[in-house]
């Protein structure tokens, strides 16, 4: 899916298993927290969890605003 | 004396549990567990399954380096002559784990490694160079054929017998080239192939060209404040009750859902249709998979101009590559027509 989208629009792939994303061919990749809750962490309070999610989405927007020439994993 | 084989399986095949136990940490047990029984039968008296490693699929996928290092230490004690993983059929995390363990065992212990997978399993593309991966069907109904094929291959490797071509032996091509003498010159063989091609007859190339299916990155978004961002997910998020009946695995469709005025995905309104991970956390709060709440805040603050008022979702669980391609192509055309600037795609 990610590759077909990339043919026409910039896309960032947010996922936990980065090696699969790299194999599939995503270009902008943001690693996430865990498979059943990529953008959350049920062990934290709702406020902490939302802050954590905000940080990851901000990183995704940063990835979309970064010029790249090859597959890039945005770890910060 | 028979050869010693260590077998790797996941929590599901060890009868420990399904997705709710996918975080199961690695352990090793003496003898066979689950499909190891069939492996033992197929190996006969020549080789013995001395131990079975069991590890949860999500645990392995989330802790690949540590899990692999820990399992290597467990395996070493059994002094194996060969390592067998799976078969994983079309289970993505399981296939990745089988492939990663084959790779680690082969490199660190220097013994033959064999697994079994469906060709579209992501573990194949990642690890086909490291292991002999027997080609299986996409589900466990094929266990009856897959295990004997894997056993046959591992016995050949243990005996030090020369293997035939991937097609002859039933494993997925590893991209290994071997020199071979022919009676006919290359030019003659080449012309014969060409003539066959012209006649529309079957012919077999001697060297397949690799296919690089890559898409060049799109230019960066220049003006985020004026950007319309759309959300797409393979994590199965949908309105509660799954109105489009998106399948829990091997999805044949995706859903388009209007979120005009929706500020937050609550447990009353949304859930996941995905059958390949523990749904507890997504059902409690679907923002954990699809961050609508955060993007609404950003919209309010002017970080982005707009969160697109529709999101698209399917279930990425054993989904055929051809279907995923079609979903992606259709979705992006709709997004372009709706004036979307860029996409955040989340996966579980």
JSON list of C-alpha atoms in Angstrom, two decimals, chain B residues 182-347:
[
{"chain": "B", "resi": 182, "resn": "UNK", "atom": "CA", "xyz": [27.31, -27.36, -20.90]},
{"chain": "B", "resi": 183, "resn": "UNK", "atom": "CA", "xyz": [27.95, -29.22, -24.14]},
{"chain": "B", "resi": 184, "resn": "UNK", "atom": "CA", "xyz": [26.54, -26.34, -26.12]},
{"chain": "B", "resi": 185, "resn": "UNK", "atom": "CA", "xyz": [28.11, -22.91, -26.32]},
{"chain": "B", "resi": 186, "resn": "UNK", "atom": "CA", "xyz": [26.39, -19.98, -24.63]},
{"chain": "B", "resi": 187, "resn": "UNK", "atom": "CA", "xyz": [25.61, -18.40, -28.02]},
{"chain": "B", "resi": 188, "resn": "UNK", "atom": "CA", "xyz": [23.81, -21.56, -29.18]},
{"chain": "B", "resi": 189, "resn": "UNK", "atom": "CA", "xyz": [21.81, -21.83, -25.96]},
{"chain": "B", "resi": 190, "resn": "UNK", "atom": "CA", "xyz": [20.93, -18.18, -26.20]},
{"chain": "B", "resi": 191, "resn": "UNK", "atom": "CA", "xyz": [19.64, -18.48, -29.77]},
{"chain": "B", "resi": 192, "resn": "UNK", "atom": "CA", "xyz": [17.64, -21.58, -28.83]},
{"chain": "B", "resi": 193, "resn": "UNK", "atom": "CA", "xyz": [15.97, -19.67, -26.00]},
{"chain": "B", "resi": 194, "resn": "UNK", "atom": "CA", "xyz": [15.25, -16.79, -28.34]},
{"chain": "B", "resi": 195, "resn": "UNK", "atom": "CA", "xyz": [13.71, -19.09, -30.95]},
{"chain": "B", "resi": 196, "resn": "UNK", "atom": "CA", "xyz": [11.55, -20.71, -28.24]},
{"chain": "B", "resi": 197, "resn": "UNK", "atom": "CA", "xyz": [10.45, -17.29, -27.12]},
{"chain": "B", "resi": 198, "resn": "UNK", "atom": "CA", "xyz": [9.52, -16.28, -30.67]},
{"chain": "B", "resi": 199, "resn": "UNK", "atom": "CA", "xyz": [7.49, -19.47, -31.07]},
{"chain": "B", "resi": 200, "resn": "UNK", "atom": "CA", "xyz": [5.77, -18.84, -27.78]},
{"chain": "B", "resi": 201, "resn": "UNK", "atom": "CA", "xyz": [7.25, -22.05, -26.32]},
{"chain": "B", "resi": 202, "resn": "UNK", "atom": "CA", "xyz": [8.38, -22.36, -22.71]},
{"chain": "B", "resi": 203, "resn": "UNK", "atom": "CA", "xyz": [12.07, -21.82, -21.96]},
{"chain": "B", "resi": 204, "resn": "UNK", "atom": "CA", "xyz": [14.12, -21.44, -18.84]},
{"chain": "B", "resi": 205, "resn": "UNK", "atom": "CA", "xyz": [16.55, -18.60, -18.38]},
{"chain": "B", "resi": 206, "resn": "UNK", "atom": "CA", "xyz": [19.96, -19.44, -16.94]},
{"chain": "B", "resi": 207, "resn": "UNK", "atom": "CA", "xyz": [20.13, -16.21, -15.01]},
{"chain": "B", "resi": 208, "resn": "UNK", "atom": "CA", "xyz": [17.05, -14.40, -13.80]},
{"chain": "B", "resi": 209, "resn": "UNK", "atom": "CA", "xyz": [17.34, -10.65, -13.63]},
{"chain": "B", "resi": 210, "resn": "UNK", "atom": "CA", "xyz": [16.59, -9.35, -10.15]},
{"chain": "B", "resi": 211, "resn": "UNK", "atom": "CA", "xyz": [13.44, -7.27, -9.85]},
{"chain": "B", "resi": 212, "resn": "UNK", "atom": "CA", "xyz": [13.84, -4.07, -7.89]},
{"chain": "B", "resi": 213, "resn": "UNK", "atom": "CA", "xyz": [10.39, -2.94, -7.02]},
{"chain": "B", "resi": 214, "resn": "UNK", "atom": "CA", "xyz": [11.17, 0.43, -5.55]},
{"chain": "B", "resi": 215, "resn": "UNK", "atom": "CA", "xyz": [9.37, 3.75, -5.76]},
{"chain": "B", "resi": 216, "resn": "UNK", "atom": "CA", "xyz": [11.38, 6.97, -5.62]},
{"chain": "B", "resi": 217, "resn": "UNK", "atom": "CA", "xyz": [10.61, 9.19, -2.62]},
{"chain": "B", "resi": 218, "resn": "UNK", "atom": "CA", "xyz": [8.26, 12.10, -3.27]},
{"chain": "B", "resi": 219, "resn": "UNK", "atom": "CA", "xyz": [9.63, 15.60, -2.62]},
{"chain": "B", "resi": 220, "resn": "UNK", "atom": "CA", "xyz": [9.21, 16.86, 0.93]},
{"chain": "B", "resi": 221, "resn": "UNK", "atom": "CA", "xyz": [6.16, 18.85, 2.02]},
{"chain": "B", "resi": 222, "resn": "UNK", "atom": "CA", "xyz": [7.26, 22.51, 1.86]},
{"chain": "B", "resi": 223, "resn": "UNK", "atom": "CA", "xyz": [4.46, 24.23, 3.70]},
{"chain": "B", "resi": 224, "resn": "UNK", "atom": "CA", "xyz": [3.03, 22.09, 6.48]},
{"chain": "B", "resi": 225, "resn": "UNK", "atom": "CA", "xyz": [0.82, 24.93, 7.75]},
{"chain": "B", "resi": 226, "resn": "UNK", "atom": "CA", "xyz": [-1.14, 24.72, 4.52]},
{"chain": "B", "resi": 227, "resn": "UNK", "atom": "CA", "xyz": [-1.06, 20.94, 4.18]},
{"chain": "B", "resi": 228, "resn": "UNK", "atom": "CA", "xyz": [-4.02, 18.57, 4.23]},
{"chain": "B", "resi": 229, "resn": "UNK", "atom": "CA", "xyz": [-2.90, 15.35, 5.95]},
{"chain": "B", "resi": 230, "resn": "UNK", "atom": "CA", "xyz": [-4.74, 12.06, 5.44]},
{"chain": "B", "resi": 231, "resn": "UNK", "atom": "CA", "xyz": [-4.63, 8.97, 7.64]},
{"chain": "B", "resi": 232, "resn": "UNK", "atom": "CA", "xyz": [-4.45, 5.44, 6.21]},
{"chain": "B", "resi": 233, "resn": "UNK", "atom": "CA", "xyz": [-3.91, 2.27, 8.21]},
{"chain": "B", "resi": 234, "resn": "UNK", "atom": "CA", "xyz": [-3.37, -1.46, 7.80]},
{"chain": "B", "resi": 235, "resn": "UNK", "atom": "CA", "xyz": [-4.26, -1.81, 11.49]},
{"chain": "B", "resi": 236, "resn": "UNK", "atom": "CA", "xyz": [-7.95, -2.45, 10.84]},
{"chain": "B", "resi": 237, "resn": "UNK", "atom": "CA", "xyz": [-9.43, 0.59, 12.60]},
{"chain": "B", "resi": 238, "resn": "UNK", "atom": "CA", "xyz": [-13.10, 1.00, 11.69]},
{"chain": "B", "resi": 239, "resn": "UNK", "atom": "CA", "xyz": [-16.40, 2.21, 13.15]},
{"chain": "B", "resi": 240, "resn": "UNK", "atom": "CA", "xyz": [-17.60, -0.12, 15.88]},
{"chain": "B", "resi": 241, "resn": "UNK", "atom": "CA", "xyz": [-19.25, -3.22, 14.47]},
{"chain": "B", "resi": 242, "resn": "UNK", "atom": "CA", "xyz": [-17.04, -3.22, 11.35]},
{"chain": "B", "resi": 243, "resn": "UNK", "atom": "CA", "xyz": [-19.85, -2.13, 8.98]},
{"chain": "B", "resi": 244, "resn": "UNK", "atom": "CA", "xyz": [-17.95, -3.12, 5.81]},
{"chain": "B", "resi": 245, "resn": "UNK", "atom": "CA", "xyz": [-17.12, -6.57, 7.20]},
{"chain": "B", "resi": 246, "resn": "UNK", "atom": "CA", "xyz": [-13.40, -6.20, 6.49]},
{"chain": "B", "resi": 247, "resn": "UNK", "atom": "CA", "xyz": [-11.94, -9.66, 7.00]},
{"chain": "B", "resi": 248, "resn": "UNK", "atom": "CA", "xyz": [-9.80, -10.30, 10.11]},
{"chain": "B", "resi": 249, "resn": "UNK", "atom": "CA", "xyz": [-7.16, -11.82, 7.86]},
{"chain": "B", "resi": 250, "resn": "UNK", "atom": "CA", "xyz": [-6.52, -12.07, 4.09]},
{"chain": "B", "resi": 251, "resn": "UNK", "atom": "CA", "xyz": [-8.53, -8.87, 3.57]},
{"chain": "B", "resi": 252, "resn": "UNK", "atom": "CA", "xyz": [-10.17, -8.47, 0.18]},
{"chain": "B", "resi": 253, "resn": "UNK", "atom": "CA", "xyz": [-11.29, -4.86, 0.78]},
{"chain": "B", "resi": 254, "resn": "UNK", "atom": "CA", "xyz": [-10.66, -1.61, 2.61]},
{"chain": "B", "resi": 255, "resn": "UNK", "atom": "CA", "xyz": [-13.05, 0.86, 4.21]},
{"chain": "B", "resi": 256, "resn": "UNK", "atom": "CA", "xyz": [-13.47, 4.61, 3.74]},
{"chain": "B", "resi": 257, "resn": "UNK", "atom": "CA", "xyz": [-14.73, 6.35, 6.87]},
{"chain": "B", "resi": 258, "resn": "UNK", "atom": "CA", "xyz": [-15.90, 9.91, 7.37]},
{"chain": "B", "resi": 259, "resn": "UNK", "atom": "CA", "xyz": [-14.48, 11.57, 10.48]},
{"chain": "B", "resi": 260, "resn": "UNK", "atom": "CA", "xyz": [-15.89, 15.06, 9.96]},
{"chain": "B", "resi": 261, "resn": "UNK", "atom": "CA", "xyz": [-16.32, 16.50, 13.44]},
{"chain": "B", "resi": 262, "resn": "UNK", "atom": "CA", "xyz": [-14.70, 13.49, 15.13]},
{"chain": "B", "resi": 263, "resn": "UNK", "atom": "CA", "xyz": [-12.09, 14.85, 17.56]},
{"chain": "B", "resi": 264, "resn": "UNK", "atom": "CA", "xyz": [-11.11, 11.62, 19.24]},
{"chain": "B", "resi": 265, "resn": "UNK", "atom": "CA", "xyz": [-11.57, 7.90, 18.48]},
{"chain": "B", "resi": 266, "resn": "UNK", "atom": "CA", "xyz": [-13.41, 6.49, 21.48]},
{"chain": "B", "resi": 267, "resn": "UNK", "atom": "CA", "xyz": [-14.20, 2.90, 22.43]},
{"chain": "B", "resi": 268, "resn": "UNK", "atom": "CA", "xyz": [-17.90, 3.64, 21.91]},
{"chain": "B", "resi": 269, "resn": "UNK", "atom": "CA", "xyz": [-17.36, 4.57, 18.27]},
{"chain": "B", "resi": 270, "resn": "UNK", "atom": "CA", "xyz": [-14.35, 2.68, 16.96]},
{"chain": "B", "resi": 271, "resn": "UNK", "atom": "CA", "xyz": [-12.60, -0.70, 17.13]},
{"chain": "B", "resi": 272, "resn": "UNK", "atom": "CA", "xyz": [-10.24, -2.82, 15.11]},
{"chain": "B", "resi": 273, "resn": "UNK", "atom": "CA", "xyz": [-11.20, -5.53, 12.63]},
{"chain": "B", "resi": 274, "resn": "UNK", "atom": "CA", "xyz": [-7.65, -6.93, 12.66]},
{"chain": "B", "resi": 275, "resn": "UNK", "atom": "CA", "xyz": [-7.25, -10.58, 13.64]},
{"chain": "B", "resi": 276, "resn": "UNK", "atom": "CA", "xyz": [-3.46, -10.61, 13.68]},
{"chain": "B", "resi": 277, "resn": "UNK", "atom": "CA", "xyz": [-2.70, -8.78, 16.90]},
{"chain": "B", "resi": 278, "resn": "UNK", "atom": "CA", "xyz": [-4.22, -8.53, 20.38]},
{"chain": "B", "resi": 279, "resn": "UNK", "atom": "CA", "xyz": [-7.14, -6.12, 19.83]},
{"chain": "B", "resi": 280, "resn": "UNK", "atom": "CA", "xyz": [-7.49, -5.12, 23.51]},
{"chain": "B", "resi": 281, "resn": "UNK", "atom": "CA", "xyz": [-5.56, -1.84, 23.26]},
{"chain": "B", "resi": 282, "resn": "UNK", "atom": "CA", "xyz": [-6.96, -0.67, 19.92]},
{"chain": "B", "resi": 283, "resn": "UNK", "atom": "CA", "xyz": [-10.53, -1.45, 21.04]},
{"chain": "B", "resi": 284, "resn": "UNK", "atom": "CA", "xyz": [-9.98, 0.60, 24.22]},
{"chain": "B", "resi": 285, "resn": "UNK", "atom": "CA", "xyz": [-8.62, 3.60, 22.31]},
{"chain": "B", "resi": 286, "resn": "UNK", "atom": "CA", "xyz": [-8.23, 3.45, 18.53]},
{"chain": "B", "resi": 287, "resn": "UNK", "atom": "CA", "xyz": [-6.06, 6.60, 18.60]},
{"chain": "B", "resi": 288, "resn": "UNK", "atom": "CA", "xyz": [-3.31, 4.18, 19.65]},
{"chain": "B", "resi": 289, "resn": "UNK", "atom": "CA", "xyz": [-3.32, 2.97, 16.05]},
{"chain": "B", "resi": 290, "resn": "UNK", "atom": "CA", "xyz": [-4.79, 5.94, 14.17]},
{"chain": "B", "resi": 291, "resn": "UNK", "atom": "CA", "xyz": [-3.78, 9.25, 15.82]},
{"chain": "B", "resi": 292, "resn": "UNK", "atom": "CA", "xyz": [-6.93, 11.28, 15.09]},
{"chain": "B", "resi": 293, "resn": "UNK", "atom": "CA", "xyz": [-6.89, 13.06, 18.48]},
{"chain": "B", "resi": 294, "resn": "UNK", "atom": "CA", "xyz": [-3.36, 14.42, 18.07]},
{"chain": "B", "resi": 295, "resn": "UNK", "atom": "CA", "xyz": [-3.92, 15.52, 14.46]},
{"chain": "B", "resi": 296, "resn": "UNK", "atom": "CA", "xyz": [-7.12, 17.34, 15.47]},
{"chain": "B", "resi": 297, "resn": "UNK", "atom": "CA", "xyz": [-5.10, 19.24, 18.09]},
{"chain": "B", "resi": 298, "resn": "UNK", "atom": "CA", "xyz": [-2.49, 20.09, 15.47]},
{"chain": "B", "resi": 299, "resn": "UNK", "atom": "CA", "xyz": [-5.23, 21.28, 13.12]},
{"chain": "B", "resi": 300, "resn": "UNK", "atom": "CA", "xyz": [-6.59, 23.56, 15.86]},
{"chain": "B", "resi": 301, "resn": "UNK", "atom": "CA", "xyz": [-3.11, 24.90, 16.62]},
{"chain": "B", "resi": 302, "resn": "UNK", "atom": "CA", "xyz": [-2.40, 25.55, 12.94]},
{"chain": "B", "resi": 303, "resn": "UNK", "atom": "CA", "xyz": [0.51, 23.09, 12.71]},
{"chain": "B", "resi": 304, "resn": "UNK", "atom": "CA", "xyz": [-1.33, 21.61, 9.72]},
{"chain": "B", "resi": 305, "resn": "UNK", "atom": "CA", "xyz": [-4.15, 23.16, 7.74]},
{"chain": "B", "resi": 306, "resn": "UNK", "atom": "CA", "xyz": [-6.48, 20.20, 7.95]},
{"chain": "B", "resi": 307, "resn": "UNK", "atom": "CA", "xyz": [-6.86, 16.56, 8.84]},
{"chain": "B", "resi": 308, "resn": "UNK", "atom": "CA", "xyz": [-8.57, 15.02, 5.80]},
{"chain": "B", "resi": 309, "resn": "UNK", "atom": "CA", "xyz": [-12.18, 14.25, 6.69]},
{"chain": "B", "resi": 310, "resn": "UNK", "atom": "CA", "xyz": [-11.95, 10.63, 5.55]},
{"chain": "B", "resi": 311, "resn": "UNK", "atom": "CA", "xyz": [-9.62, 7.88, 6.64]},
{"chain": "B", "resi": 312, "resn": "UNK", "atom": "CA", "xyz": [-8.95, 4.58, 4.89]},
{"chain": "B", "resi": 313, "resn": "UNK", "atom": "CA", "xyz": [-8.39, 1.28, 6.63]},
{"chain": "B", "resi": 314, "resn": "UNK", "atom": "CA", "xyz": [-7.75, -2.34, 5.84]},
{"chain": "B", "resi": 315, "resn": "UNK", "atom": "CA", "xyz": [-6.41, -5.33, 7.73]},
{"chain": "B", "resi": 316, "resn": "UNK", "atom": "CA", "xyz": [-2.80, -6.14, 6.96]},
{"chain": "B", "resi": 317, "resn": "UNK", "atom": "CA", "xyz": [-2.77, -9.77, 8.06]},
{"chain": "B", "resi": 318, "resn": "UNK", "atom": "CA", "xyz": [-1.75, -12.30, 5.47]},
{"chain": "B", "resi": 319, "resn": "UNK", "atom": "CA", "xyz": [-3.13, -9.88, 2.88]},
{"chain": "B", "resi": 320, "resn": "UNK", "atom": "CA", "xyz": [-2.21, -10.81, -0.69]},
{"chain": "B", "resi": 321, "resn": "UNK", "atom": "CA", "xyz": [0.33, -8.41, -2.15]},
{"chain": "B", "resi": 322, "resn": "UNK", "atom": "CA", "xyz": [-1.86, -7.95, -5.23]},
{"chain": "B", "resi": 323, "resn": "UNK", "atom": "CA", "xyz": [-4.78, -6.83, -3.03]},
{"chain": "B", "resi": 324, "resn": "UNK", "atom": "CA", "xyz": [-2.62, -4.45, -0.99]},
{"chain": "B", "resi": 325, "resn": "UNK", "atom": "CA", "xyz": [-1.33, -2.92, -4.22]},
{"chain": "B", "resi": 326, "resn": "UNK", "atom": "CA", "xyz": [-4.83, -2.40, -5.53]},
{"chain": "B", "resi": 327, "resn": "UNK", "atom": "CA", "xyz": [-5.99, -0.84, -2.23]},
{"chain": "B", "resi": 328, "resn": "UNK", "atom": "CA", "xyz": [-3.05, 1.56, -2.23]},
{"chain": "B", "resi": 329, "resn": "UNK", "atom": "CA", "xyz": [-3.55, 2.59, -5.85]},
{"chain": "B", "resi": 330, "resn": "UNK", "atom": "CA", "xyz": [-7.29, 3.20, -5.40]},
{"chain": "B", "resi": 331, "resn": "UNK", "atom": "CA", "xyz": [-6.86, 5.06, -2.11]},
{"chain": "B", "resi": 332, "resn": "UNK", "atom": "CA", "xyz": [-4.18, 7.43, -3.42]},
{"chain": "B", "resi": 333, "resn": "UNK", "atom": "CA", "xyz": [-6.31, 8.37, -6.44]},
{"chain": "B", "resi": 334, "resn": "UNK", "atom": "CA", "xyz": [-9.16, 9.33, -4.11]},
{"chain": "B", "resi": 335, "resn": "UNK", "atom": "CA", "xyz": [-6.79, 11.30, -1.87]},
{"chain": "B", "resi": 336, "resn": "UNK", "atom": "CA", "xyz": [-5.32, 13.20, -4.82]},
{"chain": "B", "resi": 337, "resn": "UNK", "atom": "CA", "xyz": [-8.82, 14.01, -6.11]},
{"chain": "B", "resi": 338, "resn": "UNK", "atom": "CA", "xyz": [-9.73, 15.33, -2.65]},
{"chain": "B", "resi": 339, "resn": "UNK", "atom": "CA", "xyz": [-6.72, 17.68, -2.56]},
{"chain": "B", "resi": 340, "resn": "UNK", "atom": "CA", "xyz": [-4.70, 15.84, 0.09]},
{"chain": "B", "resi": 341, "resn": "UNK", "atom": "CA", "xyz": [-1.05, 16.96, 0.46]},
{"chain": "B", "resi": 342, "resn": "UNK", "atom": "CA", "xyz": [0.54, 14.02, 2.26]},
{"chain": "B", "resi": 343, "resn": "UNK", "atom": "CA", "xyz": [-0.28, 10.75, 4.00]},
{"chain": "B", "resi": 344, "resn": "UNK", "atom": "CA", "xyz": [0.48, 9.14, 7.36]},
{"chain": "B", "resi": 345, "resn": "UNK", "atom": "CA", "xyz": [0.14, 5.36, 7.05]},
{"chain": "B", "resi": 346, "resn": "UNK", "atom": "CA", "xyz": [0.17, 3.40, 10.30]},
{"chain": "B", "resi": 347, "resn": "UNK", "atom": "CA", "xyz": [0.80, -0.35, 10.62]}
]
